[in-house]
PDB file of C-alpha atoms in Angstrom:
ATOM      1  CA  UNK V1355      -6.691 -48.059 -82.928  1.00 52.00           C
ATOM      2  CA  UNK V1356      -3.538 -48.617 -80.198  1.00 52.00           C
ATOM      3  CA  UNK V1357      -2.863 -45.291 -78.662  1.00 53.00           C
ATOM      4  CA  UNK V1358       1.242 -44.971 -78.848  1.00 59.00           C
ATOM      5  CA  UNK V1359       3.039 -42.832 -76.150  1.00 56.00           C
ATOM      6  CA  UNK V1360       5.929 -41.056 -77.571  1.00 67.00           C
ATOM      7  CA  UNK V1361       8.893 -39.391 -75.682  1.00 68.00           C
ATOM      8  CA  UNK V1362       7.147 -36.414 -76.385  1.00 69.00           C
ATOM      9  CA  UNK V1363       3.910 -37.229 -74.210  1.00 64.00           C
ATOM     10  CA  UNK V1364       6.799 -38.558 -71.593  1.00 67.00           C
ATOM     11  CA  UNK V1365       8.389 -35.364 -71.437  1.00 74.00           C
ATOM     12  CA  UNK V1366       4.784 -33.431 -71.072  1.00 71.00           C
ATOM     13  CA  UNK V1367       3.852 -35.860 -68.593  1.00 74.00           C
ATOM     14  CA  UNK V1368       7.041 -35.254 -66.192  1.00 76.00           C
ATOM     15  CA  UNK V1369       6.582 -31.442 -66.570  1.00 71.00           C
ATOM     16  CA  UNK V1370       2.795 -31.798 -65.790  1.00 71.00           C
ATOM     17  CA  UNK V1371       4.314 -33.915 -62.827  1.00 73.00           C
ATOM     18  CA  UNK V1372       6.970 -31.465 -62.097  1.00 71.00           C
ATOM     19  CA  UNK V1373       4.674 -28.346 -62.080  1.00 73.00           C
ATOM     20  CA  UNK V1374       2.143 -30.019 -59.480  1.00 74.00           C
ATOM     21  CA  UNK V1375       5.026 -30.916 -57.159  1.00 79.00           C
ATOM     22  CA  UNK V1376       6.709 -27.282 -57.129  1.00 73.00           C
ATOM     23  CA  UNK V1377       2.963 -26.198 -56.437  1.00 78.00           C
ATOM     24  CA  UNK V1378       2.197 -28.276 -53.548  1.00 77.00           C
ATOM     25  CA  UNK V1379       5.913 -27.683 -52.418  1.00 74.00           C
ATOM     26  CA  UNK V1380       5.237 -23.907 -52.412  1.00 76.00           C
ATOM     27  CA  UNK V1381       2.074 -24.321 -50.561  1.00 77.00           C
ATOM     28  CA  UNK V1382       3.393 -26.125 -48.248  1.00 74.00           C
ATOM     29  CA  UNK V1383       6.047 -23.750 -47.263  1.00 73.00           C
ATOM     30  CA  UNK V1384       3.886 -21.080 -47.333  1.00 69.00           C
ATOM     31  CA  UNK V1385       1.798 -23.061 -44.944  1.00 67.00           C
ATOM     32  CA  UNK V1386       4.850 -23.735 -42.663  1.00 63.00           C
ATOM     33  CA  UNK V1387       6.311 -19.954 -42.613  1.00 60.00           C
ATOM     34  CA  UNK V1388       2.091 -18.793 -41.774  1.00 59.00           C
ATOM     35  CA  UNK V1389       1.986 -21.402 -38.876  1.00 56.00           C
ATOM     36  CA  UNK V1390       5.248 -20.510 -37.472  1.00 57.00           C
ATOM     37  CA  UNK V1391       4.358 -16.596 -37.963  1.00 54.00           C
ATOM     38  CA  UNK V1392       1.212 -17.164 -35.848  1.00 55.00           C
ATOM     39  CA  UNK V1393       2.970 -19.350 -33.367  1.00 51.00           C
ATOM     40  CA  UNK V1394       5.380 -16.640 -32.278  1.00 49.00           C
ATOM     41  CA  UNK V1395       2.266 -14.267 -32.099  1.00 49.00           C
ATOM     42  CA  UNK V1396       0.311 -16.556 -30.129  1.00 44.00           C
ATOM     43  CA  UNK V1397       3.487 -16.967 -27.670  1.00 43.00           C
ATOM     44  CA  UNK V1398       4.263 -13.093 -27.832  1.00 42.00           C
ATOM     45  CA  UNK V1399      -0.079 -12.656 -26.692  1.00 42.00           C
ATOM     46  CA  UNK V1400       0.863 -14.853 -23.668  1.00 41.00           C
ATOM     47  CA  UNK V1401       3.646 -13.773 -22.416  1.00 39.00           C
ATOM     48  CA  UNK V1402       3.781  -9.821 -23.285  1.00 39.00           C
ATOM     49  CA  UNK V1403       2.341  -7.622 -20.181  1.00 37.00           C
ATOM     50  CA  UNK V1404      -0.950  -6.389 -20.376  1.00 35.00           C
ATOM     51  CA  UNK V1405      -1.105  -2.609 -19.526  1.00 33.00           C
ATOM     52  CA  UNK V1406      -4.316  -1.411 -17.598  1.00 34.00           C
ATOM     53  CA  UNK V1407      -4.818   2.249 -16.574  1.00 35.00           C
ATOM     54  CA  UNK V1408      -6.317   1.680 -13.133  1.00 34.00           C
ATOM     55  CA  UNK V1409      -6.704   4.481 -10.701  1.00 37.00           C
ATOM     56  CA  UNK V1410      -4.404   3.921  -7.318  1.00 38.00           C
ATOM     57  CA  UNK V1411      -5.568   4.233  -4.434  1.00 36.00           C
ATOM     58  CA  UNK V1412      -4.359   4.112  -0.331  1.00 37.00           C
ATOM     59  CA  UNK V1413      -5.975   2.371   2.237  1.00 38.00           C
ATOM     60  CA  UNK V1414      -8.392   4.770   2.779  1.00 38.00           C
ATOM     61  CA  UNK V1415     -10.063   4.700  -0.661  1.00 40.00           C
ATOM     62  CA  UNK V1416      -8.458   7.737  -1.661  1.00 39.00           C
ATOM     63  CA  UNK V1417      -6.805   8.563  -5.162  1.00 41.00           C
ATOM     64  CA  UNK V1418      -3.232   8.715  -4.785  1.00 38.00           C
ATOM     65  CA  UNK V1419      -3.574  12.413  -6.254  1.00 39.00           C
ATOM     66  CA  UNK V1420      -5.829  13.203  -3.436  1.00 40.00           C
ATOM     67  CA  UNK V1421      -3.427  11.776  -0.516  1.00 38.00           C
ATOM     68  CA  UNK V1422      -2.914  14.530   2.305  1.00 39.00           C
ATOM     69  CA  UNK V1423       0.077  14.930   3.804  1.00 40.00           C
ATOM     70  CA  UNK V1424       1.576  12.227   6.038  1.00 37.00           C
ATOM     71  CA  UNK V1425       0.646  14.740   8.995  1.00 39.00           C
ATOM     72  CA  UNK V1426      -3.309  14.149   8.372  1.00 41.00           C
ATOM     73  CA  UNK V1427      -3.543  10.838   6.979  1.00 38.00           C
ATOM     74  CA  UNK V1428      -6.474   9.977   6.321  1.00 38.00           C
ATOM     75  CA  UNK V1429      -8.623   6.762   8.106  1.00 39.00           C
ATOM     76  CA  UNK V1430     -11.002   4.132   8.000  1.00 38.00           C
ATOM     77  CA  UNK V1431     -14.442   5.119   7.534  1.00 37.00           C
ATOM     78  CA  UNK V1432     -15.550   4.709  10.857  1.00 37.00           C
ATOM     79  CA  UNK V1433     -19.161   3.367  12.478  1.00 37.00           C
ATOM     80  CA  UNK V1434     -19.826   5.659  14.970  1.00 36.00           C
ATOM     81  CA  UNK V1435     -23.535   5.079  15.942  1.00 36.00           C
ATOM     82  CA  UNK V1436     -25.087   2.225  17.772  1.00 37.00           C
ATOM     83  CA  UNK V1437     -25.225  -1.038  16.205  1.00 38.00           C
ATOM     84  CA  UNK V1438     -29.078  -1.072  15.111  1.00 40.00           C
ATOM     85  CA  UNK V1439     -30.705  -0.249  11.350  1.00 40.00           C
ATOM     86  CA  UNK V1440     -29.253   3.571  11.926  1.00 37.00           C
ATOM     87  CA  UNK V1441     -25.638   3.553  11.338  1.00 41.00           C
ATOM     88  CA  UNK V1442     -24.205   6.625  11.075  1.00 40.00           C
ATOM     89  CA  UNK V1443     -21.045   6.479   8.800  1.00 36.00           C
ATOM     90  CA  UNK V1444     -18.534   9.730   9.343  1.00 40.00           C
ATOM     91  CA  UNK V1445     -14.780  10.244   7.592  1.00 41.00           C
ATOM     92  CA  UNK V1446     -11.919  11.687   9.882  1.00 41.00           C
ATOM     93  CA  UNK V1447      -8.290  12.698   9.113  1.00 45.00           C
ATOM     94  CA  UNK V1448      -6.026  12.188  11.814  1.00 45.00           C
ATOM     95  CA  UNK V1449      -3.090  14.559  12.837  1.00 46.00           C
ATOM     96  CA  UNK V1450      -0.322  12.590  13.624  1.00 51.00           C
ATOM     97  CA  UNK V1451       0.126  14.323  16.853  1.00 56.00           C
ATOM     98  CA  UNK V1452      -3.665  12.932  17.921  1.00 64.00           C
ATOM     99  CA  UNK V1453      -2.402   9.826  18.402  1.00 74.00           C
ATOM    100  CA  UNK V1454      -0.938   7.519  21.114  1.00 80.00           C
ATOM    101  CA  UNK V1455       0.864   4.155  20.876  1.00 85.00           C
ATOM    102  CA  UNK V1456       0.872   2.080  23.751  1.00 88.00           C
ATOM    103  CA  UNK V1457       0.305  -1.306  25.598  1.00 93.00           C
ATOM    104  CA  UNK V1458      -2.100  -1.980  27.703  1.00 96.00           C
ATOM    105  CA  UNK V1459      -3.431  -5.257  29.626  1.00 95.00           C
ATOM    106  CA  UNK V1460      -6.674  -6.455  27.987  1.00 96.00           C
ATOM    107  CA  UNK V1461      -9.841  -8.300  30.252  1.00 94.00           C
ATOM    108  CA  UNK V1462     -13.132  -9.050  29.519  1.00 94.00           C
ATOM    109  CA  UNK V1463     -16.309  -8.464  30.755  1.00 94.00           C
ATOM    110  CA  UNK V1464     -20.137  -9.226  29.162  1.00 92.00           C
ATOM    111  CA  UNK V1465     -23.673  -8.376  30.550  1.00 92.00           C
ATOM    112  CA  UNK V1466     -23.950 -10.786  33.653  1.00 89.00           C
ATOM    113  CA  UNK V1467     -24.386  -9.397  37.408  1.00 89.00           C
ATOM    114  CA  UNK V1468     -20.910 -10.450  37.835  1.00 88.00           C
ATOM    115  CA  UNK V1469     -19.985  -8.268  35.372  1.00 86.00           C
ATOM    116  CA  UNK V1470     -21.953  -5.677  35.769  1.00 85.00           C
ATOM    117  CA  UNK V1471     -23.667  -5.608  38.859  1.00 86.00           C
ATOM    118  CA  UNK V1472     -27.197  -5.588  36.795  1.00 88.00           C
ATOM    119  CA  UNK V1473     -29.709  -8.277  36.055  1.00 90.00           C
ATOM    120  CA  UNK V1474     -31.837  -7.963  32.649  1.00 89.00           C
ATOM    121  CA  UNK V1475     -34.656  -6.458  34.421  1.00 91.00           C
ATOM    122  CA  UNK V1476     -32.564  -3.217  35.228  1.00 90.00           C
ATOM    123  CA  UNK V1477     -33.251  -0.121  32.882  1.00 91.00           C
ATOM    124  CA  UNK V1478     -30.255   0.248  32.248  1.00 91.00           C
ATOM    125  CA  UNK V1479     -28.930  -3.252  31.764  1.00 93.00           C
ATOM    126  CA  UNK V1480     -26.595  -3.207  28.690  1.00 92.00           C
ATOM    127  CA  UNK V1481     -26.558   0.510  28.539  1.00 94.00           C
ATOM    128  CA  UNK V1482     -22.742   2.099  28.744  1.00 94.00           C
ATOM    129  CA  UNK V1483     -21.437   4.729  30.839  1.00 94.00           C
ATOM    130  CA  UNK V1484     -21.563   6.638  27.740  1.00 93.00           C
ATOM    131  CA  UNK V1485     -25.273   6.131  27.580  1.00 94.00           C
ATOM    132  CA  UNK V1486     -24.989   3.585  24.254  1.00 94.00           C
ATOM    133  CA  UNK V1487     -25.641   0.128  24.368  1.00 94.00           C
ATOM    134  CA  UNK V1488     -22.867  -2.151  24.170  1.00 94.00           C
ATOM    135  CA  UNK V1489     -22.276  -3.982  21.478  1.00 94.00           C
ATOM    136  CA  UNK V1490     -19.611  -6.411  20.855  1.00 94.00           C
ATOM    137  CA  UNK V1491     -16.556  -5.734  18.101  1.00 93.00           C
ATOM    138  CA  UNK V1492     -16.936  -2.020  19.175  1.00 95.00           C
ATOM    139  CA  UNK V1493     -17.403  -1.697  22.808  1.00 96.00           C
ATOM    140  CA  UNK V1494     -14.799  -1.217  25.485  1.00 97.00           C
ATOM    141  CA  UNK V1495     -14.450   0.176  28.934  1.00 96.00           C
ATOM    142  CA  UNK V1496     -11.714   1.822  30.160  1.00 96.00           C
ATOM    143  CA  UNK V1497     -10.344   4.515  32.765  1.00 94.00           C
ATOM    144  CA  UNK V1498     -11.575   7.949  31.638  1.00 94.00           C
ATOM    145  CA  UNK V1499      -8.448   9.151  33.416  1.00 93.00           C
ATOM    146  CA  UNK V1500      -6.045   7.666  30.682  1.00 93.00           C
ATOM    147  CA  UNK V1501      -8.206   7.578  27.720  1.00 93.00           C
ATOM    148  CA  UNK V1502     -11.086   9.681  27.781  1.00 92.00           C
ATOM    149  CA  UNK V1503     -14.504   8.473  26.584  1.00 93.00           C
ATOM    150  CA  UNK V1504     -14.941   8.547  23.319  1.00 93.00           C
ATOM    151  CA  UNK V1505     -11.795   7.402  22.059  1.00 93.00           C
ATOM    152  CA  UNK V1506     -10.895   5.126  19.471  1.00 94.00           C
ATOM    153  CA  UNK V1507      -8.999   2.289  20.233  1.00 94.00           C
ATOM    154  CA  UNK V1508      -7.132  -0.044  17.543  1.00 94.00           C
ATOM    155  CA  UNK V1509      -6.368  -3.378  19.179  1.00 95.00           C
ATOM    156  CA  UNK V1510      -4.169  -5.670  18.371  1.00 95.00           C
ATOM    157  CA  UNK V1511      -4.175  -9.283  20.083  1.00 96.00           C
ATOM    158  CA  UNK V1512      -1.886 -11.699  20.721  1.00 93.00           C
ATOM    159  CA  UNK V1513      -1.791 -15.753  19.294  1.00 90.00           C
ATOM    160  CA  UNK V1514      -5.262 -17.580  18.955  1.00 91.00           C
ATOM    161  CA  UNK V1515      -7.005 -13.778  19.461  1.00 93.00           C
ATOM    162  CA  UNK V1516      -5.896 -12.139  16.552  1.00 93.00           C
ATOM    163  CA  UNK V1517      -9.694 -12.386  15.018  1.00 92.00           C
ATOM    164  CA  UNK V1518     -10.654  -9.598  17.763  1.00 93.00           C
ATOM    165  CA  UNK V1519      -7.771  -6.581  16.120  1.00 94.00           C
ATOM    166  CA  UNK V1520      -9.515  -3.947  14.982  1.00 93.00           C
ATOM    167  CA  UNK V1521     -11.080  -0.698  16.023  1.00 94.00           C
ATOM    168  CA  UNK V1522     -13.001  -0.560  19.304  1.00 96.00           C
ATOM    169  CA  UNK V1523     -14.575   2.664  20.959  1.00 95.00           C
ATOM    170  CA  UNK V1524     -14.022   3.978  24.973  1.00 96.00           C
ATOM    171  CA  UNK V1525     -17.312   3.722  25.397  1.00 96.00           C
ATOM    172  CA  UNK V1526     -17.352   2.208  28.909  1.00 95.00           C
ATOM    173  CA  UNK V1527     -15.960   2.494  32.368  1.00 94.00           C
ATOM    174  CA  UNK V1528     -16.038  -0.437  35.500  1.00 91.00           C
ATOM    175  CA  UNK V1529     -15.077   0.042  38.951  1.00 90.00           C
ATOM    176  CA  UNK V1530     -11.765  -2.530  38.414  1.00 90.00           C
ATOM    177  CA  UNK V1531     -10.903  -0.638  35.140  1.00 94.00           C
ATOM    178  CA  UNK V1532      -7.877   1.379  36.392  1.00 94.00           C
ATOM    179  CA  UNK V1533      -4.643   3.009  34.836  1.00 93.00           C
ATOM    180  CA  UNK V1534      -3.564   0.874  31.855  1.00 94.00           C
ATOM    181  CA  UNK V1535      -6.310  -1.799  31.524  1.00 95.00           C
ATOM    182  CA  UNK V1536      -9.317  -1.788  28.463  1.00 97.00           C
ATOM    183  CA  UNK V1537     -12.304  -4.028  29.191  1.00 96.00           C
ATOM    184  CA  UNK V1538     -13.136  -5.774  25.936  1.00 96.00           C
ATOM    185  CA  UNK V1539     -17.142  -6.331  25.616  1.00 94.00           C
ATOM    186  CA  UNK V1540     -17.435 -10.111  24.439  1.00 94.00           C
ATOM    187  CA  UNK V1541     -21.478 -10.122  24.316  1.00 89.00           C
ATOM    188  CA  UNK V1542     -24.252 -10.558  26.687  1.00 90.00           C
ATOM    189  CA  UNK V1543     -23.436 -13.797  27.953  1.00 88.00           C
ATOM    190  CA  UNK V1544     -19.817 -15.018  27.770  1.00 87.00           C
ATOM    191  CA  UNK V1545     -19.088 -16.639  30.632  1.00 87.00           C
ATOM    192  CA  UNK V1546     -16.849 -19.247  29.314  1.00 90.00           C
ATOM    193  CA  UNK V1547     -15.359 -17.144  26.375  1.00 90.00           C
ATOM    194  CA  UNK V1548     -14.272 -14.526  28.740  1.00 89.00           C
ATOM    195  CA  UNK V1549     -12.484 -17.757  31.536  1.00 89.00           C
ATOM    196  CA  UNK V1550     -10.623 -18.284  28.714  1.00 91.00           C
ATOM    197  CA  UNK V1551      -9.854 -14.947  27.813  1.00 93.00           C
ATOM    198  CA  UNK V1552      -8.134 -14.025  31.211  1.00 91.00           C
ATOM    199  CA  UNK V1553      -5.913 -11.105  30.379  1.00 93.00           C
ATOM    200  CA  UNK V1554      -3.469 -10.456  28.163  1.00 95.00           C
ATOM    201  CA  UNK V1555      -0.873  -7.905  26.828  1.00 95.00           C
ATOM    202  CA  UNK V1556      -2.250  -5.842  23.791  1.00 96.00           C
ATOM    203  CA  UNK V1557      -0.711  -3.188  21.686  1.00 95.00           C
ATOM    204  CA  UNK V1558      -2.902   0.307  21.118  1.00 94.00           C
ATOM    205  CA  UNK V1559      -3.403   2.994  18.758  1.00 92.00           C
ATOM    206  CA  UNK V1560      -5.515   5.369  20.466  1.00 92.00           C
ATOM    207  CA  UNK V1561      -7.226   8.554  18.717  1.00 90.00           C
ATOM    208  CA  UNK V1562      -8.380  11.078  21.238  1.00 86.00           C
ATOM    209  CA  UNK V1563     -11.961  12.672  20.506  1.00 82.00           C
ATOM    210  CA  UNK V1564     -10.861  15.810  19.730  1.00 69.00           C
ATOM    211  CA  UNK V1565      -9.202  14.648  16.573  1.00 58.00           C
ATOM    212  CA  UNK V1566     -11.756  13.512  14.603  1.00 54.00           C
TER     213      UNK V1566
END
């Protein structure tokens, strides 16, 4: 038996055809509008800030809400003991009016007899005027007349020395150490390091030991 297609089965045919096209037309639109959707919300995740609530804080380590007035602003934690397994750790505030700015002419000095007029066998070879033993990145000698022992001292070096700024302590005196002149402890032998050192113009922040 021939099978005979009518204009009838035609006409089903092209609607079948017709309905599977709008389908996959729809689809794909829908497709096209979902991708673009998530596009701009991918962009928008990139690009839009991300908001943390982080508690401020100064230089100190101190909450912003816990600042004291500009009059007593608070410092560094600051090593006070001798450089050993003991460290004693201490927090100051500083009145303002406890501190001095200045510039003073920086030498150098370590532990030879040149330096120091004592040879390793001494009892008291490496031991400070202020009865500590030196120790280098916190040791300095100066004239007790202009800043009393006990002081701390913020250098700040000039050029190719700008690794030694920081806080040092008056914790030494030397017989060539007068008026305007800190003796910066380099170590226990530093011949060399200290020829090249010379002297040199450095600017001071000097808190007195009565203010912290």
């Amino acid at each position: 038996m021939k099978f005979k297609v009518t204009s009838s089965h035609l006409i089903a045919i092209i609607v079948v055809q017709v309905f599977v096209i709008g389908i996959l037309f729809l689809i794909l639109i829908s497709s096209k509008h979902k991708a673009k959707a998530d596009s701009k919300n991918f962009t928008y995740d990139m690009v839009k800030p991300k908001y943390e609530v982080l508690m401020d804080y100064d230089n100190a380590g101190l909450p912003y809400s816990d600042i004291v007035p500009l009059t007593e602003y608070p410092f560094f934690k600051y090593l006070t003991s001798s450089y050993g397994n003991g460290q004693d750790i201490k927090e100051y505030k500083l009145p303002i009016k406890g501190m001095a700015h200045d510039e003073f002419i920086a030498t150098a000095y370590d532990l030879s007899f040149e330096s120091c007029g004592k040879y390793p066998s001494h009892p008291e070879y490496g031991i400070t005027f202020s009865g500590k033993r030196a120790a280098r990145g916190r040791t300095v000698a100066v004239d007790p007349n202009v800043i009393p022992l006990g002081s701390k001292i913020h250098m700040t070096f000039p050029g190719e020395y700008k690794y030694l700024n920081g806080w040092y302590v008056a914790e030494d005196t030397g017989r060539l150490v007068k008026g305007k002149i800190i003796d910066v402890y380099l170590g226990e032998s530093a011949f060399f390091e200290m020829e090249r050192f010379g002297s040199m113009k450095v600017k001071v922040k000097i808190i007195y030991p009565e203010y912290y």
